[in-house]
Short mmCIF file of C-alpha atoms in Angstrom, two decimals:
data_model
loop_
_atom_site.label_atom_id
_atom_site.label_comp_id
_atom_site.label_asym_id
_atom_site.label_seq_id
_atom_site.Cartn_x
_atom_site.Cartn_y
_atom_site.Cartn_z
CA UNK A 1 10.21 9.74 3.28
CA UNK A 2 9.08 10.70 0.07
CA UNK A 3 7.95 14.28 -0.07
CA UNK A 4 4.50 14.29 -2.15
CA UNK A 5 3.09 18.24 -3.13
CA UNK A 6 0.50 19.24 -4.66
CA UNK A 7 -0.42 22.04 -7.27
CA UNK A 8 -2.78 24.06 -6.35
CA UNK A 9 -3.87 24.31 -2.87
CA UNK A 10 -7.48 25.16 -3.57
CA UNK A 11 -9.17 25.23 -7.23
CA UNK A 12 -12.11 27.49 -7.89
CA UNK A 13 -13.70 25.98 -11.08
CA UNK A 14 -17.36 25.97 -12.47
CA UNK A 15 -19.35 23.62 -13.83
CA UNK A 16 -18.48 22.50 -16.90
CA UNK A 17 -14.92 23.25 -16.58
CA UNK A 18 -12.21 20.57 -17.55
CA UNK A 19 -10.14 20.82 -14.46
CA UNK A 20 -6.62 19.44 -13.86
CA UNK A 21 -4.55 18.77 -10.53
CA UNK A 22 -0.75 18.09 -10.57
CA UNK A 23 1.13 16.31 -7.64
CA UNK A 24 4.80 15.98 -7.94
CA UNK A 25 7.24 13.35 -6.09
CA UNK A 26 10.55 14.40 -4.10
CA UNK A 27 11.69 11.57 -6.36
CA UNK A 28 11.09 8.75 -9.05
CA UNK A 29 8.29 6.59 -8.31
CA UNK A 30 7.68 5.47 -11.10
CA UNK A 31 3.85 4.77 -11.79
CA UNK A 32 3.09 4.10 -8.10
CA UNK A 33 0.90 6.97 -7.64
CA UNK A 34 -3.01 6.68 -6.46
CA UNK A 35 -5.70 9.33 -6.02
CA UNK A 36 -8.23 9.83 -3.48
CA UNK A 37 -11.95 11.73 -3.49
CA UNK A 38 -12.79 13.07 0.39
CA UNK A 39 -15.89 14.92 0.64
CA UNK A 40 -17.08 16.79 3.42
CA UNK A 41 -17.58 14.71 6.20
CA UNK A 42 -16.75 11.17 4.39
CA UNK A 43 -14.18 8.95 4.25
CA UNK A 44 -11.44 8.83 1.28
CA UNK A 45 -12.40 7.07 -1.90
CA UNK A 46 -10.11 5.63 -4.11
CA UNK A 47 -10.25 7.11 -7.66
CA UNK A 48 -7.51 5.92 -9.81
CA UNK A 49 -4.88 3.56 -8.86
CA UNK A 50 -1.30 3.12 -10.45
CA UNK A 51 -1.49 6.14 -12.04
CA UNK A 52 -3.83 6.04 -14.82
CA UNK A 53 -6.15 2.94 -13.53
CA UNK A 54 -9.70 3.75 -12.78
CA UNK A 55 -11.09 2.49 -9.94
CA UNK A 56 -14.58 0.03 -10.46
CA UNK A 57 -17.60 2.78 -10.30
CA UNK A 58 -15.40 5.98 -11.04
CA UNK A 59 -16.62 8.00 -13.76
CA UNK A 60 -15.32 8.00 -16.85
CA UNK A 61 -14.77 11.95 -16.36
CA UNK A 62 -11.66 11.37 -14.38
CA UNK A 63 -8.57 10.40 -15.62
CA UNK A 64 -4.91 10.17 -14.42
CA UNK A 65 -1.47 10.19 -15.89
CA UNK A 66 2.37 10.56 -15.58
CA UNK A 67 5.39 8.98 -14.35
CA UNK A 68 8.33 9.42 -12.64
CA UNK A 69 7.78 12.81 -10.67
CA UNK A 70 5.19 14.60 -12.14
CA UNK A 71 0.98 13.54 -12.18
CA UNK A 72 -2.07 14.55 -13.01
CA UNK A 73 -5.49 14.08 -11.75
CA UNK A 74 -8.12 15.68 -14.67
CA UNK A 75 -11.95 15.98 -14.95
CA UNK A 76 -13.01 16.41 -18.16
CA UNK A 77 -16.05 18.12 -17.57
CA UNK A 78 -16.97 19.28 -13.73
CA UNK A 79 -20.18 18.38 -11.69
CA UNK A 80 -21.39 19.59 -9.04
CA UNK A 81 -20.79 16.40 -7.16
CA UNK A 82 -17.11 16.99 -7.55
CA UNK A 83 -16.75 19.58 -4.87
CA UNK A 84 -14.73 17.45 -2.76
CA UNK A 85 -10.57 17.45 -1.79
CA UNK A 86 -8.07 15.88 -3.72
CA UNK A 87 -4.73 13.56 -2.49
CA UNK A 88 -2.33 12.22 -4.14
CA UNK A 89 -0.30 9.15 -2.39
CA UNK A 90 2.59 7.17 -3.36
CA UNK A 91 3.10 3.62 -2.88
CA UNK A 92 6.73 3.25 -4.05
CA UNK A 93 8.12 3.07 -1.11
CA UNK A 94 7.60 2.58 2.83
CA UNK A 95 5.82 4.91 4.64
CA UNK A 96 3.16 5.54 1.73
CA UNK A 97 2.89 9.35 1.97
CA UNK A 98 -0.04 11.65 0.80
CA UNK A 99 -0.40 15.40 -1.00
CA UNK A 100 -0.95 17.89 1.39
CA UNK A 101 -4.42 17.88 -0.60
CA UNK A 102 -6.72 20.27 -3.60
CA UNK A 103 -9.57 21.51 -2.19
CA UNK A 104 -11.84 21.83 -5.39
CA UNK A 105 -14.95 24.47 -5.33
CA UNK A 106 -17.53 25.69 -7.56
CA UNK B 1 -19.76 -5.96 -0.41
CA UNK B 2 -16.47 -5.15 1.77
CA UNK B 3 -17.07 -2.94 4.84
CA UNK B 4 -15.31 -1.67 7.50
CA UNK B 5 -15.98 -0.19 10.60
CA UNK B 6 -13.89 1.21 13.18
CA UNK B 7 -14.45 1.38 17.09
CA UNK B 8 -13.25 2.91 20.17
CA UNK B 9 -13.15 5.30 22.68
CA UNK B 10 -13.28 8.64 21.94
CA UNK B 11 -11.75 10.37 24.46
CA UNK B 12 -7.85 8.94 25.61
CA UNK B 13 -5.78 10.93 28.64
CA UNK B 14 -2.57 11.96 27.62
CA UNK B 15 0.12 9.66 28.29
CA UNK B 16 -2.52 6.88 27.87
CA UNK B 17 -3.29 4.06 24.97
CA UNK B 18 -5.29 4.66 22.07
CA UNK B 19 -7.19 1.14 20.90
CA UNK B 20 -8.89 1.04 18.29
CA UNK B 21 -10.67 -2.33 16.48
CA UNK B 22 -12.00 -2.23 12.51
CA UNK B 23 -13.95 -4.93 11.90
CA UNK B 24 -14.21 -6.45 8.80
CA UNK B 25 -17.54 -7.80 6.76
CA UNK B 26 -17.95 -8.76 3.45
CA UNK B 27 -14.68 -10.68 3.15
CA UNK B 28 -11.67 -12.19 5.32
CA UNK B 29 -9.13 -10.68 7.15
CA UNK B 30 -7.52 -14.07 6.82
CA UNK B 31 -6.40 -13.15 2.59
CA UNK B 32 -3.17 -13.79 1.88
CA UNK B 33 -3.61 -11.15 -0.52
CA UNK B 34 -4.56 -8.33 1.40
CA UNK B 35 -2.85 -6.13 4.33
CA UNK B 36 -4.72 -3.85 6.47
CA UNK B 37 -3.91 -0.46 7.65
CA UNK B 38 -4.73 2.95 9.68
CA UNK B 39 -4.47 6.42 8.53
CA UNK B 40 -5.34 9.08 10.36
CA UNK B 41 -6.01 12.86 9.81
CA UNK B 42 -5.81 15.22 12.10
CA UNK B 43 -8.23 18.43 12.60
CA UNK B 44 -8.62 19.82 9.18
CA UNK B 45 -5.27 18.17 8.17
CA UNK B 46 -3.92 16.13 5.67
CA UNK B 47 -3.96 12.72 6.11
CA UNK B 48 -1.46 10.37 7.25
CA UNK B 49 -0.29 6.45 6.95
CA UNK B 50 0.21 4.50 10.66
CA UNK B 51 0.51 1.38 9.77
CA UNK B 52 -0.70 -2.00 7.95
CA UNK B 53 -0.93 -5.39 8.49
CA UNK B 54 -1.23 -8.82 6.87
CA UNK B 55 -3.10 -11.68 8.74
CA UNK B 56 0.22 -13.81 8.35
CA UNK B 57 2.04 -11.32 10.96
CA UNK B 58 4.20 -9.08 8.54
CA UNK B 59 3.31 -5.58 9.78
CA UNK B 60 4.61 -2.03 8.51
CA UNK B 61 5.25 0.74 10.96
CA UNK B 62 5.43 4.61 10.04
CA UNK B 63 8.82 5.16 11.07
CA UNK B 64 7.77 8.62 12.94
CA UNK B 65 5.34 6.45 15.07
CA UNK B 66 6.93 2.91 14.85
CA UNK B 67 8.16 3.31 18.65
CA UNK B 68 4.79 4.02 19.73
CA UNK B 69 2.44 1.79 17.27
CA UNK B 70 1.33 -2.26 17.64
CA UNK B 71 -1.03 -3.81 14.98
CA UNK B 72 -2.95 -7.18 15.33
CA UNK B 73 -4.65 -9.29 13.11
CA UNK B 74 -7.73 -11.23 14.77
CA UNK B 75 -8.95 -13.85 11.85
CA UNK B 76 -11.29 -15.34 14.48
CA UNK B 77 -13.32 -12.87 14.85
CA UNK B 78 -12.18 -11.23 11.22
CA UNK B 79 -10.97 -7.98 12.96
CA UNK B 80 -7.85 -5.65 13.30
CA UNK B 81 -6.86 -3.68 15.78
CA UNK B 82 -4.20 -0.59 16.66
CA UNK B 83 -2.29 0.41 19.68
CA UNK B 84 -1.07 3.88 20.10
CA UNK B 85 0.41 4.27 23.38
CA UNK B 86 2.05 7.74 25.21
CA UNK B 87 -0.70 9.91 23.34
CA UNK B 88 -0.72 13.42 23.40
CA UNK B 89 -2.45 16.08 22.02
CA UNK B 90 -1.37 15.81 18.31
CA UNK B 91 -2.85 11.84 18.69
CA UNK B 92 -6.09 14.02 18.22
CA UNK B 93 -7.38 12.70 14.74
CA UNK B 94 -10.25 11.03 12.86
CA UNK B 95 -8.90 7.86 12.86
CA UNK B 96 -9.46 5.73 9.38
CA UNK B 97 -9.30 1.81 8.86
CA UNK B 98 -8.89 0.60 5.26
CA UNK B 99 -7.93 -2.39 2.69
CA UNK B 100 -4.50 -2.44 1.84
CA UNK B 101 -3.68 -4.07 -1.47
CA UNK B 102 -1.37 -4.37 -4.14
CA UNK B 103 -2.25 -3.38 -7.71
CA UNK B 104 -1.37 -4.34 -10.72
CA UNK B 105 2.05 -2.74 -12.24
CA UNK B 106 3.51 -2.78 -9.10
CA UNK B 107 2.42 -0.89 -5.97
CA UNK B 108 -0.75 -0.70 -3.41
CA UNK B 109 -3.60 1.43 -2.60
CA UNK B 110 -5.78 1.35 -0.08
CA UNK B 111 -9.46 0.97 -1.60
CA UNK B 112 -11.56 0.29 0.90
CA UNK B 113 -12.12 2.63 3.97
CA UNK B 114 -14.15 2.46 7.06
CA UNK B 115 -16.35 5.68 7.71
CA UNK B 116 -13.75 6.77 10.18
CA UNK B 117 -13.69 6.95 14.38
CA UNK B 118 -12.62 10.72 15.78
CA UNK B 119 -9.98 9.78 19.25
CA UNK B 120 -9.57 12.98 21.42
CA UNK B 121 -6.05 13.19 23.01
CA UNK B 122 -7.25 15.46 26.31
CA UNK B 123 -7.33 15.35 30.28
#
C-alpha cells in the first residue's frame, strides 16, 4: 500500500493567517492526490481533486499543488470556518489510502 | 442534488455480520460512470477505504479486509450495501458511504458522502 503522511499533525493558526499543509507519498503518484475538509461531527468533504482541481462550491481561498511525492494543501487567508481536519488521499493505486490527518485550530 | 444515506444496526456481536445499506437519491446507482464505496473511521482515527463498487459487478476489496468484505449493487431499489462478517472489536467505526468517481487527469475521488452510520463491535 502506499504510505500517505502528513506534515504537521496539528496546526495552531489565527485568523488571517495563510496556512499551508504538506502530505508526502511513499512513492510517485503522480497528480493523483485529493483533499478532504472533516469538521467536527460531519462527514468528509471533498476540497480539491487531482491535485490542484477545486471542487464546485470550494472557496477560492484554498488551493492545492505538487506532483510526484510531495503536496500541498494552502489557505490563503484563514476563517474561522476553517477549524476543521485535513486528509490527504491518493488514488494512484488500489487500496486508495488517506493522511493520518491536520487537525487545524485557531 | 446527490445524497446518501447509510443504515444499519448499531450494535453487531463479535464474531457476527456487519450490514450496512446507503441509499442513493438524487441520481442512479445504475451509472456506468460511477463506483460506490465505504470508508470507515474508527474512534478518533483516521479514516480508512473498504471497498467500492460499480453497478456492472466490478468491485474493489481493501486487501487487509478483502477476506472478510462483500459489496452489492441494488439498481432496483438504487441502493448499495456492505457485508463485514467475523467482526470484532476494531470493526468499531463510524461507518461512511460515498460516490466514487474518476476525475479528470487520471484518478478518482470520492465526492459525495453520506452523513455517516456509527456500528459498535461489542457483546
Amino acid at each position: 500500500d502506499i504510505q500517505m503522511t502528513q506534515s504537521p499533525s496539528s496546526l495552531p493558526a489565527s485568523v488571517g493567517d495563510r496556512v499551508t499543509i504538506t502530505c508526502r507519498a511513499s512513492e510517485d503518484i503522480s497528480t493523483r492526490l485529493n483533499w478532504y475538509q472533516q469538521k467536527l461531527g460531519k462527514a468528509p468533504r471533498l476540497l480539491i481533486y487531482a491535485a490542484s482541481n477545486l471542487q464546485g462550491g470550494v472557496p477560492s481561498t484554498f488551493s492545492g499543488g505538487g506532483s510526484g511525492t510531495e503536496f500541498t494543501l494552502t489557505i490563503s487567508s484563514l476563517q474561522p470556518e476553517d477549524v476543521a481536519t485535513y486528509y490527504c488521499q491518493q488514488s494512484y493505486s488500489t487500496p486508495p489510502t488517506f493522511g493520518q490527518g491536520t487537525k487545524l485550530e485557531i | 442534488q446527490l445524497q446518501l444515506q447509510e443504515s444499519g444496526p448499531g450494535l453487531v456481536k463479535p464474531s457476527e455480520t456487519l450490514s450496512l445499506t446507503c441509499s442513493v437519491s438524487g441520481a442512479s446507482v445504475s451509472s456506468q460512470a460511477d463506483f460506490w464505496g465505504w470508508i470507515r473511521q474508527p474512534p478518533g482515527k483516521g479514516l480508512e477505504w473498504i471497498a467500492s463498487m460499480s453497478s456492472g459487478g466490478a468491485a474493489f476489496y481493501n486487501p487487509s479486509l478483502s477476506s472478510r468484505v462483500t459489496m452489492s449493487v441494488d439498481t432496483s431499489r438504487n441502493r448499495f450495501s456492505l457485508r463485514l462478517n467475523s467482526v470484532t472489536a476494531a470493526d468499531t467505526a463510524l461507518y461512511y458511504c460515498a460516490r466514487h468517481v474518476a476525475v479528470g487527469r487520471g484518478g478518482e475521488c470520492f465526492d459525495v458522502w453520506g452523513q455517516g452510520t456509527v456500528v459498535t463491535a461489542s457483546s
